[in-house]
Amino acid sequence: MSYTGPDFDPPPERRSRRGPLTVALAALVCGGLLGWGVYAATDAGDDKGATAEGAPSASPRMPSSPAASSPAGSSSPSAGDAGDARDGESPASRTPSASAPAAAGPLKGKVVVIDPGHNPTNSRHTAEINRQVDVGTHRKECDTTGTSTNDGYAEAEFTLDVAHRMRALLEKQGATVKLTQDRDRPYGPCVDERARIGNAAKADAVVSIHADGSGAGNRGFHVILPGSVDEGEADTRAVVAPSRELGERIAGNFVRVTGTAPSNYIGGGTGLVTRKDLGGLNLSTVPKVFIECGNMRDSKDAALLTSGAWRQKAARGISEGIVSFLRG
């Protein structure tokens, strides 16, 4: 995703990375990020825990004040992941947009909408996705093609894979899960329609999955929260607070499960950013956030994003944040 639009300042110049691990770990503990510190200090390359677990463990929340920013685990995908980097289909994928009957579980009766950012075939429909739509504060493109790693792994493929993995995890918890798109349409949907899908489903939580396309050296994840907007068709005032709660839960669990540090180039080390220019947030009437899982244009982050084992961890972290939010 790009960072342009009203009410949004470009990210400040990157701060230098922290030095000794002990200093970073102490700061992370104070900020509620013990999970990342333990992971980094022990075995950041262990992919054995990246299975579709059942009940979530701890439910940390990210702090509201800036915490120390430290580079994410830098291990490359293991040899066993090489064939999973561009498989297109995750082990949890199935018929487009189909949702299995909800299982008995703690999320029985809850509806979760997963919004996989962009669409793998948007590039074949440039006229359609360049069409302007109303997002309340202004008009902008229906959708974009998204970004990719330097060697061509598309953001749209990444978002679908993570969405499939999340769907399997959340359905095991009893939730009814809907996807805004599942490679079942030629392009889009447009950003305004993505918001309406969550609204029409009366979703208890909506998460839009993305990966960033920032400069090399910019690393880490961040969660985008809706700002308070009351303009045109957009009125986020009722969902700002629950969306922040959802975002904090997701950010805390993402750190704990993946070992990935919050962004070192935006969000002041908190992993949280507020925006008022995104139609998918402006037009939502239910709690909703975006997550940028990492930077596809940085080689170290790209090594994680193209690892099937790491994508499973990402899906777990996001899903466990959703479970924590919905269970209160």
PDB file of C-alpha atoms in Angstrom, residues 19-308:
ATOM      1  CA  GLY A  19      22.070  -1.766  19.831  1.00  0.00           C
ATOM      2  CA  PRO A  20      22.365  -4.549  22.421  1.00  0.00           C
ATOM      3  CA  LEU A  21      19.560  -7.065  22.561  1.00  0.00           C
ATOM      4  CA  THR A  22      19.355  -6.686  26.342  1.00  0.00           C
ATOM      5  CA  VAL A  23      18.401  -3.012  26.013  1.00  0.00           C
ATOM      6  CA  ALA A  24      15.723  -3.809  23.428  1.00  0.00           C
ATOM      7  CA  LEU A  25      14.396  -6.686  25.501  1.00  0.00           C
ATOM      8  CA  ALA A  26      14.109  -4.569  28.642  1.00  0.00           C
ATOM      9  CA  ALA A  27      12.212  -1.890  26.751  1.00  0.00           C
ATOM     10  CA  LEU A  28       9.927  -4.451  25.148  1.00  0.00           C
ATOM     11  CA  VAL A  29       9.092  -5.999  28.523  1.00  0.00           C
ATOM     12  CA  CYS A  30       8.212  -2.575  29.905  1.00  0.00           C
ATOM     13  CA  GLY A  31       6.018  -1.916  26.866  1.00  0.00           C
ATOM     14  CA  GLY A  32       4.184  -5.228  27.043  1.00  0.00           C
ATOM     15  CA  LEU A  33       6.162  -6.882  24.207  1.00  0.00           C
ATOM     16  CA  LEU A  34       7.782  -9.715  26.171  1.00  0.00           C
ATOM     17  CA  GLY A  35       6.690 -12.219  23.536  1.00  0.00           C
ATOM     18  CA  TRP A  36       8.939 -10.688  20.896  1.00  0.00           C
ATOM     19  CA  GLY A  37      11.904 -10.441  23.244  1.00  0.00           C
ATOM     20  CA  VAL A  38      11.716 -14.072  24.290  1.00  0.00           C
ATOM     21  CA  TYR A  39      11.334 -15.171  20.686  1.00  0.00           C
ATOM     22  CA  ALA A  40      14.317 -13.134  19.485  1.00  0.00           C
ATOM     23  CA  ALA A  41      16.500 -14.231  22.401  1.00  0.00           C
ATOM     24  CA  THR A  42      15.810 -17.935  21.938  1.00  0.00           C
ATOM     25  CA  ASP A  43      15.105 -19.344  18.474  1.00  0.00           C
ATOM     26  CA  ALA A  44      13.659 -16.929  15.920  1.00  0.00           C
ATOM     27  CA  GLY A  45      13.988 -19.515  13.178  1.00  0.00           C
ATOM     28  CA  ASP A  46      11.824 -22.229  14.734  1.00  0.00           C
ATOM     29  CA  ASP A  47       8.922 -22.898  12.380  1.00  0.00           C
ATOM     30  CA  LYS A  48       7.630 -25.941  14.245  1.00  0.00           C
ATOM     31  CA  GLY A  49       5.000 -23.919  16.103  1.00  0.00           C
ATOM     32  CA  ALA A  50       3.382 -22.698  12.891  1.00  0.00           C
ATOM     33  CA  THR A  51       0.513 -25.149  12.878  1.00  0.00           C
ATOM     34  CA  ALA A  52      -3.209 -24.477  13.021  1.00  0.00           C
ATOM     35  CA  GLU A  53      -3.585 -24.534  16.792  1.00  0.00           C
ATOM     36  CA  GLY A  54      -6.882 -24.571  18.637  1.00  0.00           C
ATOM     37  CA  ALA A  55      -7.447 -22.213  21.553  1.00  0.00           C
ATOM     38  CA  PRO A  56      -5.248 -19.096  21.705  1.00  0.00           C
ATOM     39  CA  SER A  57      -2.747 -18.523  24.470  1.00  0.00           C
ATOM     40  CA  ALA A  58      -2.012 -15.164  26.062  1.00  0.00           C
ATOM     41  CA  SER A  59      -3.803 -12.099  24.723  1.00  0.00           C
ATOM     42  CA  PRO A  60      -1.393  -9.157  24.896  1.00  0.00           C
ATOM     43  CA  ARG A  61      -2.296  -5.672  23.743  1.00  0.00           C
ATOM     44  CA  MET A  62       0.127  -3.236  22.193  1.00  0.00           C
ATOM     45  CA  PRO A  63       0.931  -0.179  24.314  1.00  0.00           C
ATOM     46  CA  SER A  64      -0.448   3.210  23.297  1.00  0.00           C
ATOM     47  CA  SER A  65       2.895   4.919  23.890  1.00  0.00           C
ATOM     48  CA  PRO A  66       5.969   4.309  21.705  1.00  0.00           C
ATOM     49  CA  ALA A  67       8.050   1.261  22.556  1.00  0.00           C
ATOM     50  CA  ALA A  68      11.572   0.379  21.512  1.00  0.00           C
ATOM     51  CA  SER A  69      11.836  -0.555  17.851  1.00  0.00           C
ATOM     52  CA  SER A  70      14.120  -3.424  16.956  1.00  0.00           C
ATOM     53  CA  PRO A  71      14.618  -5.397  13.740  1.00  0.00           C
ATOM     54  CA  ALA A  72      12.412  -8.421  13.220  1.00  0.00           C
ATOM     55  CA  GLY A  73      13.711 -11.948  13.337  1.00  0.00           C
ATOM     56  CA  SER A  74      16.008 -12.162  10.346  1.00  0.00           C
ATOM     57  CA  SER A  75      16.028 -15.877   9.711  1.00  0.00           C
ATOM     58  CA  SER A  76      15.404 -16.933   6.134  1.00  0.00           C
ATOM     59  CA  PRO A  77      12.754 -19.477   5.191  1.00  0.00           C
ATOM     60  CA  SER A  78      13.815 -23.025   5.916  1.00  0.00           C
ATOM     61  CA  ALA A  79      14.446 -25.460   3.114  1.00  0.00           C
ATOM     62  CA  GLY A  80      11.073 -27.016   3.742  1.00  0.00           C
ATOM     63  CA  ASP A  81       9.390 -23.710   2.926  1.00  0.00           C
ATOM     64  CA  ALA A  82      10.944 -23.243  -0.493  1.00  0.00           C
ATOM     65  CA  GLY A  83       8.117 -24.954  -2.335  1.00  0.00           C
ATOM     66  CA  ASP A  84       5.497 -23.008  -0.368  1.00  0.00           C
ATOM     67  CA  ALA A  85       6.717 -19.524  -1.190  1.00  0.00           C
ATOM     68  CA  ARG A  86       4.623 -19.034  -4.334  1.00  0.00           C
ATOM     69  CA  ASP A  87       2.153 -21.851  -4.183  1.00  0.00           C
ATOM     70  CA  GLY A  88      -0.794 -19.473  -4.604  1.00  0.00           C
ATOM     71  CA  GLU A  89      -3.046 -21.800  -2.613  1.00  0.00           C
ATOM     72  CA  SER A  90      -2.642 -22.269   1.112  1.00  0.00           C
ATOM     73  CA  PRO A  91      -3.453 -25.610   2.749  1.00  0.00           C
ATOM     74  CA  ALA A  92      -6.663 -24.011   4.033  1.00  0.00           C
ATOM     75  CA  SER A  93      -7.985 -22.785   0.685  1.00  0.00           C
ATOM     76  CA  ARG A  94     -11.107 -24.143  -0.928  1.00  0.00           C
ATOM     77  CA  THR A  95     -14.021 -23.134  -3.174  1.00  0.00           C
ATOM     78  CA  PRO A  96     -14.124 -19.339  -3.699  1.00  0.00           C
ATOM     79  CA  SER A  97     -15.834 -17.436  -0.882  1.00  0.00           C
ATOM     80  CA  ALA A  98     -17.335 -20.655   0.526  1.00  0.00           C
ATOM     81  CA  SER A  99     -17.601 -20.770   4.306  1.00  0.00           C
ATOM     82  CA  ALA A 100     -17.966 -24.057   6.151  1.00  0.00           C
ATOM     83  CA  PRO A 101     -20.691 -24.398   8.776  1.00  0.00           C
ATOM     84  CA  ALA A 102     -19.473 -22.870  12.016  1.00  0.00           C
ATOM     85  CA  ALA A 103     -18.092 -25.384  14.492  1.00  0.00           C
ATOM     86  CA  ALA A 104     -18.913 -25.351  18.179  1.00  0.00           C
ATOM     87  CA  GLY A 105     -16.421 -23.129  19.953  1.00  0.00           C
ATOM     88  CA  PRO A 106     -15.915 -19.899  21.881  1.00  0.00           C
ATOM     89  CA  LEU A 107     -16.730 -17.787  18.795  1.00  0.00           C
ATOM     90  CA  LYS A 108     -20.009 -19.552  17.989  1.00  0.00           C
ATOM     91  CA  GLY A 109     -22.421 -16.882  16.727  1.00  0.00           C
ATOM     92  CA  LYS A 110     -19.657 -14.397  15.887  1.00  0.00           C
ATOM     93  CA  VAL A 111     -19.106 -13.168  12.315  1.00  0.00           C
ATOM     94  CA  VAL A 112     -15.624 -12.272  11.100  1.00  0.00           C
ATOM     95  CA  VAL A 113     -14.982 -10.724   7.687  1.00  0.00           C
ATOM     96  CA  ILE A 114     -11.484 -11.074   6.236  1.00  0.00           C
ATOM     97  CA  ASP A 115     -10.601  -8.619   3.489  1.00  0.00           C
ATOM     98  CA  PRO A 116      -7.630  -9.888   1.397  1.00  0.00           C
ATOM     99  CA  GLY A 117      -6.145  -6.710  -0.041  1.00  0.00           C
ATOM    100  CA  HIS A 118      -6.215  -6.170  -3.827  1.00  0.00           C
ATOM    101  CA  ASN A 119      -6.918  -8.985  -6.292  1.00  0.00           C
ATOM    102  CA  PRO A 120      -4.435 -11.122  -8.269  1.00  0.00           C
ATOM    103  CA  THR A 121      -6.036 -10.109 -11.588  1.00  0.00           C
ATOM    104  CA  ASN A 122      -6.467  -6.370 -10.945  1.00  0.00           C
ATOM    105  CA  SER A 123      -3.628  -5.684 -13.386  1.00  0.00           C
ATOM    106  CA  ARG A 124      -5.788  -6.989 -16.247  1.00  0.00           C
ATOM    107  CA  HIS A 125      -8.524  -4.463 -15.454  1.00  0.00           C
ATOM    108  CA  THR A 126      -6.751  -1.131 -15.133  1.00  0.00           C
ATOM    109  CA  ALA A 127      -9.683   0.941 -16.394  1.00  0.00           C
ATOM    110  CA  GLU A 128     -12.036  -0.615 -13.855  1.00  0.00           C
ATOM    111  CA  ILE A 129      -9.739  -0.304 -10.851  1.00  0.00           C
ATOM    112  CA  ASN A 130      -8.771   3.278 -11.752  1.00  0.00           C
ATOM    113  CA  ARG A 131     -12.417   4.338 -11.618  1.00  0.00           C
ATOM    114  CA  GLN A 132     -12.980   6.905  -8.856  1.00  0.00           C
ATOM    115  CA  VAL A 133     -15.254   6.034  -5.935  1.00  0.00           C
ATOM    116  CA  ASP A 134     -16.493   8.130  -3.002  1.00  0.00           C
ATOM    117  CA  VAL A 135     -14.801   7.330   0.322  1.00  0.00           C
ATOM    118  CA  GLY A 136     -16.513  10.059   2.313  1.00  0.00           C
ATOM    119  CA  THR A 137     -13.634  12.509   2.699  1.00  0.00           C
ATOM    120  CA  HIS A 138     -12.735  12.500  -1.011  1.00  0.00           C
ATOM    121  CA  ARG A 139     -12.757  10.349  -4.128  1.00  0.00           C
ATOM    122  CA  LYS A 140     -10.056   7.824  -4.941  1.00  0.00           C
ATOM    123  CA  GLU A 141      -9.314   4.803  -7.120  1.00  0.00           C
ATOM    124  CA  CYS A 142     -11.595   1.778  -6.867  1.00  0.00           C
ATOM    125  CA  ASP A 143      -8.569  -0.406  -6.045  1.00  0.00           C
ATOM    126  CA  THR A 144      -4.900  -0.831  -6.947  1.00  0.00           C
ATOM    127  CA  THR A 145      -2.732  -3.723  -8.081  1.00  0.00           C
ATOM    128  CA  GLY A 146      -0.828  -3.741  -4.799  1.00  0.00           C
ATOM    129  CA  THR A 147       2.913  -4.213  -4.455  1.00  0.00           C
ATOM    130  CA  SER A 148       5.240  -7.228  -4.719  1.00  0.00           C
ATOM    131  CA  THR A 149       8.619  -8.470  -3.576  1.00  0.00           C
ATOM    132  CA  ASN A 150      11.578  -7.575  -5.767  1.00  0.00           C
ATOM    133  CA  ASP A 151      11.455 -11.031  -7.337  1.00  0.00           C
ATOM    134  CA  GLY A 152       7.745 -10.903  -8.119  1.00  0.00           C
ATOM    135  CA  TYR A 153       5.741 -12.440  -5.263  1.00  0.00           C
ATOM    136  CA  ALA A 154       2.542 -10.355  -5.399  1.00  0.00           C
ATOM    137  CA  GLU A 155       0.893  -8.752  -2.395  1.00  0.00           C
ATOM    138  CA  ALA A 156      -2.473 -10.007  -3.681  1.00  0.00           C
ATOM    139  CA  GLU A 157      -1.202 -13.609  -3.539  1.00  0.00           C
ATOM    140  CA  PHE A 158       0.162 -13.067  -0.042  1.00  0.00           C
ATOM    141  CA  THR A 159      -3.096 -11.587   1.273  1.00  0.00           C
ATOM    142  CA  LEU A 160      -5.217 -14.444  -0.074  1.00  0.00           C
ATOM    143  CA  ASP A 161      -2.897 -17.062   1.388  1.00  0.00           C
ATOM    144  CA  VAL A 162      -2.989 -15.486   4.847  1.00  0.00           C
ATOM    145  CA  ALA A 163      -6.787 -15.053   4.578  1.00  0.00           C
ATOM    146  CA  HIS A 164      -7.234 -18.777   3.830  1.00  0.00           C
ATOM    147  CA  ARG A 165      -5.104 -19.736   6.815  1.00  0.00           C
ATOM    148  CA  MET A 166      -7.012 -17.337   9.073  1.00  0.00           C
ATOM    149  CA  ARG A 167     -10.344 -18.707   7.887  1.00  0.00           C
ATOM    150  CA  ALA A 168      -9.355 -22.239   8.916  1.00  0.00           C
ATOM    151  CA  LEU A 169      -8.152 -21.089  12.344  1.00  0.00           C
ATOM    152  CA  LEU A 170     -11.197 -18.948  13.097  1.00  0.00           C
ATOM    153  CA  GLU A 171     -13.698 -21.550  11.935  1.00  0.00           C
ATOM    154  CA  LYS A 172     -12.081 -23.994  14.363  1.00  0.00           C
ATOM    155  CA  GLN A 173     -12.977 -21.469  17.070  1.00  0.00           C
ATOM    156  CA  GLY A 174     -16.630 -21.517  15.922  1.00  0.00           C
ATOM    157  CA  ALA A 175     -16.743 -18.230  14.009  1.00  0.00           C
ATOM    158  CA  THR A 176     -18.633 -17.689  10.768  1.00  0.00           C
ATOM    159  CA  VAL A 177     -15.999 -16.354   8.378  1.00  0.00           C
ATOM    160  CA  LYS A 178     -16.617 -14.433   5.147  1.00  0.00           C
ATOM    161  CA  LEU A 179     -14.038 -13.209   2.630  1.00  0.00           C
ATOM    162  CA  THR A 180     -14.558 -10.047   0.575  1.00  0.00           C
ATOM    163  CA  GLN A 181     -12.939 -11.788  -2.409  1.00  0.00           C
ATOM    164  CA  ASP A 182     -11.416 -15.197  -3.005  1.00  0.00           C
ATOM    165  CA  ARG A 183     -10.132 -15.097  -6.572  1.00  0.00           C
ATOM    166  CA  ASP A 184     -13.793 -15.413  -7.587  1.00  0.00           C
ATOM    167  CA  ARG A 185     -14.167 -12.117  -9.454  1.00  0.00           C
ATOM    168  CA  PRO A 186     -12.172 -10.449 -12.241  1.00  0.00           C
ATOM    169  CA  TYR A 187     -11.067  -7.431 -10.178  1.00  0.00           C
ATOM    170  CA  GLY A 188     -11.653  -5.654  -6.897  1.00  0.00           C
ATOM    171  CA  PRO A 189     -14.008  -5.316  -5.172  1.00  0.00           C
ATOM    172  CA  CYS A 190     -13.670  -1.564  -4.950  1.00  0.00           C
ATOM    173  CA  VAL A 191     -12.742  -0.132  -1.572  1.00  0.00           C
ATOM    174  CA  ASP A 192     -16.273   1.156  -0.920  1.00  0.00           C
ATOM    175  CA  GLU A 193     -17.769  -2.264  -1.663  1.00  0.00           C
ATOM    176  CA  ARG A 194     -15.236  -3.944   0.628  1.00  0.00           C
ATOM    177  CA  ALA A 195     -16.568  -1.803   3.472  1.00  0.00           C
ATOM    178  CA  ARG A 196     -20.197  -2.551   2.546  1.00  0.00           C
ATOM    179  CA  ILE A 197     -19.534  -6.319   2.631  1.00  0.00           C
ATOM    180  CA  GLY A 198     -18.499  -6.112   6.283  1.00  0.00           C
ATOM    181  CA  ASN A 199     -21.404  -3.805   7.094  1.00  0.00           C
ATOM    182  CA  ALA A 200     -23.975  -6.056   5.394  1.00  0.00           C
ATOM    183  CA  ALA A 201     -22.629  -9.098   7.254  1.00  0.00           C
ATOM    184  CA  LYS A 202     -23.046  -7.210  10.557  1.00  0.00           C
ATOM    185  CA  ALA A 203     -19.532  -8.399  11.270  1.00  0.00           C
ATOM    186  CA  ASP A 204     -18.251  -8.434  14.821  1.00  0.00           C
ATOM    187  CA  ALA A 205     -14.771  -7.747  13.447  1.00  0.00           C
ATOM    188  CA  VAL A 206     -13.249  -7.020  10.029  1.00  0.00           C
ATOM    189  CA  VAL A 207      -9.544  -7.194   9.195  1.00  0.00           C
ATOM    190  CA  SER A 208      -8.033  -6.115   5.888  1.00  0.00           C
ATOM    191  CA  ILE A 209      -4.790  -7.962   5.100  1.00  0.00           C
ATOM    192  CA  HIS A 210      -1.940  -6.165   3.324  1.00  0.00           C
ATOM    193  CA  ALA A 211       1.837  -5.997   2.923  1.00  0.00           C
ATOM    194  CA  ASP A 212       3.671  -2.723   2.417  1.00  0.00           C
ATOM    195  CA  GLY A 213       5.806  -1.494  -0.477  1.00  0.00           C
ATOM    196  CA  SER A 214       8.144   0.902   1.326  1.00  0.00           C
ATOM    197  CA  GLY A 215      11.900   1.404   0.854  1.00  0.00           C
ATOM    198  CA  ALA A 216      14.616  -1.128   1.592  1.00  0.00           C
ATOM    199  CA  GLY A 217      15.653  -1.068   5.240  1.00  0.00           C
ATOM    200  CA  ASN A 218      12.136  -0.222   6.392  1.00  0.00           C
ATOM    201  CA  ARG A 219      10.984  -3.264   8.314  1.00  0.00           C
ATOM    202  CA  GLY A 220       8.236  -4.585  10.544  1.00  0.00           C
ATOM    203  CA  PHE A 221       4.436  -4.575  10.679  1.00  0.00           C
ATOM    204  CA  HIS A 222       1.877  -1.956  11.563  1.00  0.00           C
ATOM    205  CA  VAL A 223      -1.872  -1.936  12.159  1.00  0.00           C
ATOM    206  CA  ILE A 224      -3.917   0.916  10.661  1.00  0.00           C
ATOM    207  CA  LEU A 225      -6.819   2.238  12.750  1.00  0.00           C
ATOM    208  CA  PRO A 226      -9.702   4.443  11.561  1.00  0.00           C
ATOM    209  CA  GLY A 227      -9.609   8.073  12.562  1.00  0.00           C
ATOM    210  CA  SER A 228     -12.738   9.953  13.580  1.00  0.00           C
ATOM    211  CA  VAL A 229     -14.504  10.973  10.358  1.00  0.00           C
ATOM    212  CA  ASP A 230     -17.952  12.488   9.857  1.00  0.00           C
ATOM    213  CA  GLU A 231     -18.149  13.647   6.286  1.00  0.00           C
ATOM    214  CA  GLY A 232     -20.353  12.660   3.359  1.00  0.00           C
ATOM    215  CA  GLU A 233     -21.141   8.942   3.527  1.00  0.00           C
ATOM    216  CA  ALA A 234     -18.416   8.369   6.120  1.00  0.00           C
ATOM    217  CA  ASP A 235     -19.114   8.342   9.856  1.00  0.00           C
ATOM    218  CA  THR A 236     -16.614   6.344  11.887  1.00  0.00           C
ATOM    219  CA  ARG A 237     -17.321   7.908  15.277  1.00  0.00           C
ATOM    220  CA  ALA A 238     -19.079   4.856  16.701  1.00  0.00           C
ATOM    221  CA  VAL A 239     -16.383   2.406  15.620  1.00  0.00           C
ATOM    222  CA  VAL A 240     -13.175   4.311  16.419  1.00  0.00           C
ATOM    223  CA  ALA A 241     -12.897   2.989  19.981  1.00  0.00           C
ATOM    224  CA  PRO A 242     -13.727  -0.694  19.308  1.00  0.00           C
ATOM    225  CA  SER A 243     -11.511  -0.624  16.217  1.00  0.00           C
ATOM    226  CA  ARG A 244      -8.595   0.601  18.333  1.00  0.00           C
ATOM    227  CA  GLU A 245      -9.239  -2.214  20.802  1.00  0.00           C
ATOM    228  CA  LEU A 246      -9.270  -4.705  17.929  1.00  0.00           C
ATOM    229  CA  GLY A 247      -6.056  -3.227  16.514  1.00  0.00           C
ATOM    230  CA  GLU A 248      -4.228  -3.330  19.837  1.00  0.00           C
ATOM    231  CA  ARG A 249      -5.206  -6.962  20.370  1.00  0.00           C
ATOM    232  CA  ILE A 250      -4.024  -7.931  16.889  1.00  0.00           C
ATOM    233  CA  ALA A 251      -0.743  -6.026  17.195  1.00  0.00           C
ATOM    234  CA  GLY A 252       0.118  -7.564  20.558  1.00  0.00           C
ATOM    235  CA  ASN A 253      -0.612 -11.095  19.406  1.00  0.00           C
ATOM    236  CA  PHE A 254       1.185 -10.574  16.090  1.00  0.00           C
ATOM    237  CA  VAL A 255       4.366  -9.654  17.961  1.00  0.00           C
ATOM    238  CA  ARG A 256       4.014 -12.609  20.300  1.00  0.00           C
ATOM    239  CA  VAL A 257       3.321 -15.248  17.651  1.00  0.00           C
ATOM    240  CA  THR A 258       5.530 -14.118  14.753  1.00  0.00           C
ATOM    241  CA  GLY A 259       8.407 -12.509  16.646  1.00  0.00           C
ATOM    242  CA  THR A 260       8.212  -9.619  14.189  1.00  0.00           C
ATOM    243  CA  ALA A 261       8.884  -6.182  15.661  1.00  0.00           C
ATOM    244  CA  PRO A 262       6.616  -3.188  15.065  1.00  0.00           C
ATOM    245  CA  SER A 263       7.511  -0.994  12.100  1.00  0.00           C
ATOM    246  CA  ASN A 264      10.770   0.926  12.378  1.00  0.00           C
ATOM    247  CA  TYR A 265       9.582   3.626   9.938  1.00  0.00           C
ATOM    248  CA  ILE A 266       6.014   4.497  10.910  1.00  0.00           C
ATOM    249  CA  GLY A 267       3.973   4.424  14.115  1.00  0.00           C
ATOM    250  CA  GLY A 268       6.709   5.521  16.517  1.00  0.00           C
ATOM    251  CA  GLY A 269       7.486   1.947  17.565  1.00  0.00           C
ATOM    252  CA  THR A 270       3.904   1.185  18.659  1.00  0.00           C
ATOM    253  CA  GLY A 271       2.855  -0.756  15.546  1.00  0.00           C
ATOM    254  CA  LEU A 272      -0.280   1.431  15.410  1.00  0.00           C
ATOM    255  CA  VAL A 273      -1.116   4.151  12.863  1.00  0.00           C
ATOM    256  CA  THR A 274      -4.339   6.174  12.479  1.00  0.00           C
ATOM    257  CA  ARG A 275      -5.553   7.228   9.031  1.00  0.00           C
ATOM    258  CA  LYS A 276      -8.576   9.094   7.671  1.00  0.00           C
ATOM    259  CA  ASP A 277      -8.041   8.587   3.933  1.00  0.00           C
ATOM    260  CA  LEU A 278      -8.828   4.877   3.495  1.00  0.00           C
ATOM    261  CA  GLY A 279     -12.289   4.126   2.125  1.00  0.00           C
ATOM    262  CA  GLY A 280     -12.318   0.638   3.607  1.00  0.00           C
ATOM    263  CA  LEU A 281     -12.115   2.221   7.070  1.00  0.00           C
ATOM    264  CA  ASN A 282     -14.034   5.456   6.480  1.00  0.00           C
ATOM    265  CA  LEU A 283     -17.144   3.654   5.238  1.00  0.00           C
ATOM    266  CA  SER A 284     -17.148   0.843   7.797  1.00  0.00           C
ATOM    267  CA  THR A 285     -19.933   0.805  10.388  1.00  0.00           C
ATOM    268  CA  VAL A 286     -18.411  -2.165  12.236  1.00  0.00           C
ATOM    269  CA  PRO A 287     -15.035  -2.525  14.021  1.00  0.00           C
ATOM    270  CA  LYS A 288     -12.346  -2.755  11.358  1.00  0.00           C
ATOM    271  CA  VAL A 289      -8.578  -2.396  10.963  1.00  0.00           C
ATOM    272  CA  PHE A 290      -5.927  -2.931   8.312  1.00  0.00           C
ATOM    273  CA  ILE A 291      -2.660  -4.749   8.968  1.00  0.00           C
ATOM    274  CA  GLU A 292       0.493  -4.279   6.899  1.00  0.00           C
ATOM    275  CA  CYS A 293       2.279  -7.522   7.777  1.00  0.00           C
ATOM    276  CA  GLY A 294       5.710  -6.414   6.587  1.00  0.00           C
ATOM    277  CA  ASN A 295       7.553  -4.597   3.815  1.00  0.00           C
ATOM    278  CA  MET A 296       7.783  -6.573   0.586  1.00  0.00           C
ATOM    279  CA  ARG A 297      10.528  -4.302  -0.758  1.00  0.00           C
ATOM    280  CA  ASP A 298      12.947  -5.114   2.037  1.00  0.00           C
ATOM    281  CA  SER A 299      14.857  -8.357   1.441  1.00  0.00           C
ATOM    282  CA  LYS A 300      14.721  -9.523   5.067  1.00  0.00           C
ATOM    283  CA  ASP A 301      10.993  -8.879   5.412  1.00  0.00           C
ATOM    284  CA  ALA A 302      10.439 -10.445   1.978  1.00  0.00           C
ATOM    285  CA  ALA A 303      12.161 -13.634   3.164  1.00  0.00           C
ATOM    286  CA  LEU A 304       9.530 -13.868   5.905  1.00  0.00           C
ATOM    287  CA  LEU A 305       6.553 -12.939   3.743  1.00  0.00           C
ATOM    288  CA  THR A 306       7.453 -15.614   1.173  1.00  0.00           C
ATOM    289  CA  SER A 307       7.780 -18.324   3.838  1.00  0.00           C
ATOM    290  CA  GLY A 308       4.717 -20.522   4.204  1.00  0.00           C
TER     291      GLY A 308
END
